[in-house]
Structures are given as C-alpha cells and as structure tokens.
C-alpha cells in the first residue's frame, strides 16, 4: 500500500477548528483513521504511471452547443399584454406577496 500517512486526533481537532466544525471528542480517533486512509490512497494515485496518457477535462466527447443571443421579437409581449392576467399590478409592475 505504500507509505501510510498518520493523522492524529489533535490534527483532526485542529482541522475542525479551522473549518469551524464541532467534532465530538469520541469521533476524533475515527476521523483520524479515515483521513489517514484517504491520504494514503491519494499518495498511491499520485504514484500512478500516466506517461502517454493525454490530459482530459471531460470524458463524454460532447461539446456545448450555443446559439447566438438575439432577441426573437415574435415571442415578445408588450407590457400591457404581460400584465393582462396579473392578479395585482401597480404602476406597470406585477405585485406579489412577500416570500420572506
């Protein structure tokens, strides 16, 4: 498995404080063990031979398809048409109940 990084419960506590997380004392040992395993795994991944492997930022082969940002005037409403079915309106605006 390679070199094993050992994270201590004190380090977990310190990381928790930096992240403003409250970690129960009873969980520190478990989290230390879990983090040590994650770091050990990352260490193994870093040692992987990737010579000849092309960098990639996505794997689907798909690309974004964009359209020009143009106004389709055939789909535009006048202000009065937009407000025509509004339950409440004031000075050309929709009036709605507060959502907060």
Short mmCIF file of N, CA and C in Angstrom, two decimals:
data_model
loop_
_atom_site.label_atom_id
_atom_site.label_comp_id
_atom_site.label_asym_id
_atom_site.label_seq_id
_atom_site.Cartn_x
_atom_site.Cartn_y
_atom_site.Cartn_z
N UNK A 1 0.82 -1.19 0.00
CA UNK A 1 0.00 0.00 0.00
C UNK A 1 0.86 1.25 0.00
N UNK A 2 2.12 1.14 0.27
CA UNK A 2 2.97 2.32 0.25
C UNK A 2 3.04 2.99 1.61
N UNK A 3 3.65 4.15 1.63
CA UNK A 3 3.81 4.89 2.87
C UNK A 3 2.45 5.32 3.42
N UNK A 4 2.26 5.07 4.69
CA UNK A 4 0.98 5.41 5.32
C UNK A 4 1.13 6.71 6.10
N UNK A 5 0.34 7.71 5.74
CA UNK A 5 0.34 8.97 6.47
C UNK A 5 -0.52 8.79 7.71
N UNK A 6 -0.02 9.20 8.83
CA UNK A 6 -0.77 9.05 10.08
C UNK A 6 -1.23 10.41 10.55
N UNK A 7 -2.53 10.62 10.52
CA UNK A 7 -3.14 11.85 11.02
C UNK A 7 -3.52 11.60 12.47
N UNK A 8 -3.20 12.53 13.33
CA UNK A 8 -3.51 12.36 14.75
C UNK A 8 -4.87 12.98 15.08
N UNK A 9 -5.48 12.52 16.17
CA UNK A 9 -6.73 13.15 16.61
C UNK A 9 -6.57 14.65 16.86
N UNK A 10 -5.40 15.07 17.35
CA UNK A 10 -5.17 16.50 17.57
C UNK A 10 -5.20 17.27 16.25
N UNK A 11 -4.66 16.66 15.20
CA UNK A 11 -4.69 17.31 13.88
C UNK A 11 -6.12 17.40 13.36
N UNK A 12 -6.90 16.36 13.59
CA UNK A 12 -8.31 16.38 13.18
C UNK A 12 -9.04 17.49 13.92
N UNK A 13 -8.78 17.61 15.21
CA UNK A 13 -9.41 18.67 16.00
C UNK A 13 -9.03 20.04 15.45
N UNK A 14 -7.75 20.21 15.12
CA UNK A 14 -7.27 21.49 14.58
C UNK A 14 -7.93 21.80 13.23
N UNK A 15 -8.00 20.80 12.37
CA UNK A 15 -8.65 20.98 11.06
C UNK A 15 -10.12 21.36 11.27
N UNK A 16 -10.76 20.69 12.20
CA UNK A 16 -12.16 21.00 12.51
C UNK A 16 -12.33 22.44 12.98
N UNK A 17 -11.41 22.90 13.81
CA UNK A 17 -11.48 24.29 14.29
C UNK A 17 -11.28 25.27 13.15
N UNK A 18 -10.34 24.97 12.25
CA UNK A 18 -10.11 25.84 11.09
C UNK A 18 -11.34 25.91 10.19
N UNK A 19 -12.05 24.79 10.09
CA UNK A 19 -13.24 24.73 9.24
C UNK A 19 -14.50 25.12 10.01
N UNK A 20 -14.33 25.53 11.27
CA UNK A 20 -15.45 25.92 12.12
C UNK A 20 -16.46 24.78 12.27
N UNK A 21 -15.93 23.56 12.46
CA UNK A 21 -16.77 22.37 12.66
C UNK A 21 -16.64 21.92 14.10
N UNK A 22 -17.74 21.51 14.67
CA UNK A 22 -17.71 20.95 16.01
C UNK A 22 -17.61 19.43 15.87
N UNK A 23 -16.48 18.87 16.27
CA UNK A 23 -16.26 17.43 16.18
C UNK A 23 -16.23 16.88 17.59
N UNK A 24 -17.09 15.91 17.84
CA UNK A 24 -17.15 15.29 19.16
C UNK A 24 -15.83 14.57 19.45
N UNK A 25 -15.39 14.65 20.70
CA UNK A 25 -14.14 14.02 21.11
C UNK A 25 -14.13 12.54 20.78
N UNK A 26 -15.29 11.89 20.93
CA UNK A 26 -15.37 10.45 20.66
C UNK A 26 -15.16 10.12 19.18
N UNK A 27 -15.32 11.09 18.29
CA UNK A 27 -15.18 10.86 16.85
C UNK A 27 -13.78 11.16 16.32
N UNK A 28 -12.94 11.81 17.11
CA UNK A 28 -11.64 12.25 16.63
C UNK A 28 -10.77 11.09 16.14
N UNK A 29 -10.74 10.01 16.89
CA UNK A 29 -9.91 8.85 16.52
C UNK A 29 -10.37 8.24 15.20
N UNK A 30 -11.69 8.09 15.04
CA UNK A 30 -12.24 7.52 13.79
C UNK A 30 -11.93 8.41 12.61
N UNK A 31 -12.13 9.71 12.77
CA UNK A 31 -11.85 10.64 11.67
C UNK A 31 -10.36 10.66 11.34
N UNK A 32 -9.52 10.54 12.35
CA UNK A 32 -8.07 10.50 12.11
C UNK A 32 -7.72 9.28 11.27
N UNK A 33 -8.31 8.15 11.61
CA UNK A 33 -8.08 6.93 10.84
C UNK A 33 -8.59 7.06 9.41
N UNK A 34 -9.80 7.60 9.26
CA UNK A 34 -10.40 7.77 7.93
C UNK A 34 -9.56 8.72 7.07
N UNK A 35 -9.14 9.85 7.63
CA UNK A 35 -8.32 10.80 6.88
C UNK A 35 -6.97 10.19 6.51
N UNK A 36 -6.41 9.40 7.40
CA UNK A 36 -5.14 8.73 7.10
C UNK A 36 -5.29 7.81 5.90
N UNK A 37 -6.41 7.09 5.84
CA UNK A 37 -6.66 6.20 4.70
C UNK A 37 -6.83 6.98 3.41
N UNK A 38 -7.53 8.09 3.46
CA UNK A 38 -7.72 8.92 2.26
C UNK A 38 -6.38 9.44 1.76
N UNK A 39 -5.56 9.94 2.66
CA UNK A 39 -4.25 10.47 2.26
C UNK A 39 -3.37 9.36 1.69
N UNK A 40 -3.45 8.18 2.28
CA UNK A 40 -2.69 7.04 1.77
C UNK A 40 -3.14 6.69 0.35
N UNK A 41 -4.44 6.72 0.11
CA UNK A 41 -4.97 6.42 -1.22
C UNK A 41 -4.51 7.47 -2.23
N UNK A 42 -4.59 8.73 -1.86
CA UNK A 42 -4.15 9.81 -2.76
C UNK A 42 -2.67 9.65 -3.08
N UNK A 43 -1.88 9.24 -2.11
CA UNK A 43 -0.46 9.01 -2.32
C UNK A 43 -0.26 7.92 -3.37
N UNK A 44 -1.06 6.87 -3.30
CA UNK A 44 -0.97 5.79 -4.30
C UNK A 44 -1.36 6.30 -5.67
N UNK A 45 -2.40 7.10 -5.76
CA UNK A 45 -2.85 7.63 -7.05
C UNK A 45 -1.77 8.54 -7.65
N UNK A 46 -1.12 9.33 -6.81
CA UNK A 46 -0.08 10.23 -7.30
C UNK A 46 1.10 9.46 -7.91
N UNK A 47 1.31 8.23 -7.49
CA UNK A 47 2.43 7.43 -8.00
C UNK A 47 2.07 6.68 -9.28
N UNK A 48 0.84 6.78 -9.74
CA UNK A 48 0.42 6.06 -10.95
C UNK A 48 1.21 6.55 -12.16
N UNK A 49 1.60 5.60 -13.01
CA UNK A 49 2.33 5.95 -14.23
C UNK A 49 1.33 6.42 -15.28
N UNK A 50 1.38 7.69 -15.61
CA UNK A 50 0.44 8.25 -16.58
C UNK A 50 1.17 8.76 -17.83
N UNK A 51 2.38 8.26 -18.04
CA UNK A 51 3.11 8.66 -19.24
C UNK A 51 2.32 8.19 -20.46
N UNK A 52 2.17 9.07 -21.41
CA UNK A 52 1.44 8.72 -22.62
C UNK A 52 -0.06 8.89 -22.52
N UNK A 53 -0.55 9.25 -21.35
CA UNK A 53 -1.99 9.48 -21.18
C UNK A 53 -2.25 10.97 -21.39
N UNK A 54 -3.10 11.26 -22.36
CA UNK A 54 -3.39 12.66 -22.66
C UNK A 54 -4.25 13.27 -21.56
N UNK A 55 -3.96 14.51 -21.19
CA UNK A 55 -4.81 15.19 -20.21
C UNK A 55 -6.23 15.34 -20.75
N UNK A 56 -7.19 15.29 -19.87
CA UNK A 56 -8.58 15.46 -20.28
C UNK A 56 -9.32 16.25 -19.22
N UNK A 57 -10.32 16.99 -19.66
CA UNK A 57 -11.14 17.70 -18.69
C UNK A 57 -12.57 17.19 -18.70
N UNK A 58 -12.87 16.28 -19.61
CA UNK A 58 -14.17 15.61 -19.64
C UNK A 58 -14.03 14.35 -20.48
N UNK A 59 -14.92 13.40 -20.30
CA UNK A 59 -14.75 12.10 -20.95
C UNK A 59 -15.87 11.72 -21.91
N UNK A 60 -16.86 12.56 -22.07
CA UNK A 60 -18.01 12.17 -22.90
C UNK A 60 -17.80 12.43 -24.38
N UNK A 61 -16.88 13.33 -24.71
CA UNK A 61 -16.69 13.69 -26.11
C UNK A 61 -17.71 14.71 -26.60
N UNK A 62 -18.61 15.10 -25.73
CA UNK A 62 -19.62 16.08 -26.11
C UNK A 62 -19.07 17.49 -25.94
N UNK A 63 -19.63 18.40 -26.69
CA UNK A 63 -19.24 19.80 -26.51
C UNK A 63 -20.51 20.64 -26.39
N UNK A 64 -20.36 21.77 -25.75
CA UNK A 64 -21.51 22.67 -25.58
C UNK A 64 -21.92 23.24 -26.93
N UNK A 65 -23.21 23.35 -27.12
CA UNK A 65 -23.73 23.95 -28.34
C UNK A 65 -24.46 25.22 -27.92
N UNK A 66 -23.98 26.33 -28.41
CA UNK A 66 -24.56 27.61 -28.04
C UNK A 66 -25.24 28.23 -29.24
N UNK A 67 -26.19 29.08 -28.97
CA UNK A 67 -26.83 29.83 -30.04
C UNK A 67 -26.51 31.30 -29.83
N UNK A 68 -26.65 32.06 -30.86
CA UNK A 68 -26.45 33.49 -30.74
C UNK A 68 -27.49 34.07 -29.80
N UNK A 69 -27.11 35.03 -29.02
CA UNK A 69 -28.02 35.68 -28.09
C UNK A 69 -28.70 36.84 -28.82
N UNK A 70 -29.78 36.50 -29.51
CA UNK A 70 -30.51 37.52 -30.27
C UNK A 70 -31.95 37.57 -29.77
N UNK A 71 -32.55 38.72 -29.88
CA UNK A 71 -33.93 38.91 -29.45
C UNK A 71 -34.85 38.37 -30.53
N UNK A 72 -35.78 37.51 -30.12
CA UNK A 72 -36.79 36.98 -31.04
C UNK A 72 -38.06 37.81 -30.80
N UNK A 73 -38.22 38.84 -31.59
CA UNK A 73 -39.33 39.77 -31.37
C UNK A 73 -40.69 39.11 -31.57
N UNK A 74 -40.74 37.98 -32.24
CA UNK A 74 -42.03 37.30 -32.42
C UNK A 74 -42.52 36.69 -31.10
N UNK A 75 -41.64 36.57 -30.12
CA UNK A 75 -42.01 35.99 -28.83
C UNK A 75 -42.13 37.03 -27.73
N UNK A 76 -42.01 38.29 -28.07
CA UNK A 76 -42.06 39.36 -27.07
C UNK A 76 -43.50 39.78 -26.78
N UNK A 77 -43.74 40.12 -25.53
CA UNK A 77 -45.03 40.66 -25.11
C UNK A 77 -44.88 42.15 -24.83
N UNK A 78 -45.94 42.87 -25.07
CA UNK A 78 -45.94 44.26 -24.63
C UNK A 78 -46.15 44.24 -23.12
N UNK A 79 -45.87 45.36 -22.48
CA UNK A 79 -46.06 45.43 -21.03
C UNK A 79 -47.51 45.17 -20.67
N UNK A 80 -48.43 45.75 -21.40
CA UNK A 80 -49.85 45.56 -21.08
C UNK A 80 -50.27 44.11 -21.31
N UNK A 81 -49.73 43.45 -22.33
CA UNK A 81 -50.06 42.04 -22.57
C UNK A 81 -49.50 41.16 -21.45
N UNK A 82 -48.29 41.47 -21.01
CA UNK A 82 -47.67 40.69 -19.93
C UNK A 82 -48.46 40.82 -18.64
N UNK A 83 -49.00 42.00 -18.38
CA UNK A 83 -49.73 42.25 -17.14
C UNK A 83 -51.22 41.94 -17.24
N UNK A 84 -51.69 41.56 -18.42
CA UNK A 84 -53.13 41.42 -18.64
C UNK A 84 -53.79 40.39 -17.72
N UNK A 85 -53.11 39.35 -17.33
CA UNK A 85 -53.71 38.32 -16.47
C UNK A 85 -53.20 38.39 -15.03
N UNK A 86 -52.47 39.43 -14.69
CA UNK A 86 -51.94 39.56 -13.34
C UNK A 86 -53.07 39.80 -12.35
N UNK A 87 -52.99 39.11 -11.20
CA UNK A 87 -54.00 39.32 -10.16
C UNK A 87 -53.87 40.72 -9.58
N UNK A 88 -52.61 41.16 -9.40
CA UNK A 88 -52.38 42.51 -8.86
C UNK A 88 -51.25 43.16 -9.63
N UNK A 89 -51.41 44.44 -9.89
CA UNK A 89 -50.37 45.21 -10.57
C UNK A 89 -50.40 46.64 -10.05
N UNK A 90 -49.26 47.32 -10.18
CA UNK A 90 -49.16 48.70 -9.72
C UNK A 90 -48.12 49.41 -10.57
N UNK A 91 -48.51 50.51 -11.18
CA UNK A 91 -47.60 51.34 -11.99
C UNK A 91 -46.81 50.52 -13.01
N UNK A 92 -47.47 49.56 -13.64
CA UNK A 92 -46.82 48.78 -14.69
C UNK A 92 -45.97 47.62 -14.21
N UNK A 93 -46.10 47.24 -12.93
CA UNK A 93 -45.32 46.14 -12.37
C UNK A 93 -46.25 45.10 -11.77
N UNK A 94 -45.79 43.84 -11.72
CA UNK A 94 -46.51 42.80 -11.00
C UNK A 94 -46.38 43.07 -9.51
N UNK A 95 -47.42 42.81 -8.75
CA UNK A 95 -47.38 42.91 -7.30
C UNK A 95 -47.58 41.50 -6.76
N UNK A 96 -46.64 41.06 -5.93
CA UNK A 96 -46.73 39.72 -5.36
C UNK A 96 -46.58 39.81 -3.85
N UNK A 97 -47.01 38.75 -3.16
CA UNK A 97 -46.82 38.69 -1.72
C UNK A 97 -45.34 38.48 -1.41
N UNK A 98 -44.92 38.96 -0.28
CA UNK A 98 -43.55 38.77 0.16
C UNK A 98 -43.25 37.28 0.29
N UNK A 99 -42.06 36.87 -0.10
CA UNK A 99 -41.71 35.46 0.02
C UNK A 99 -40.81 35.19 1.22
N UNK A 100 -40.51 36.21 1.99
CA UNK A 100 -39.67 36.03 3.17
C UNK A 100 -40.47 36.27 4.41
#
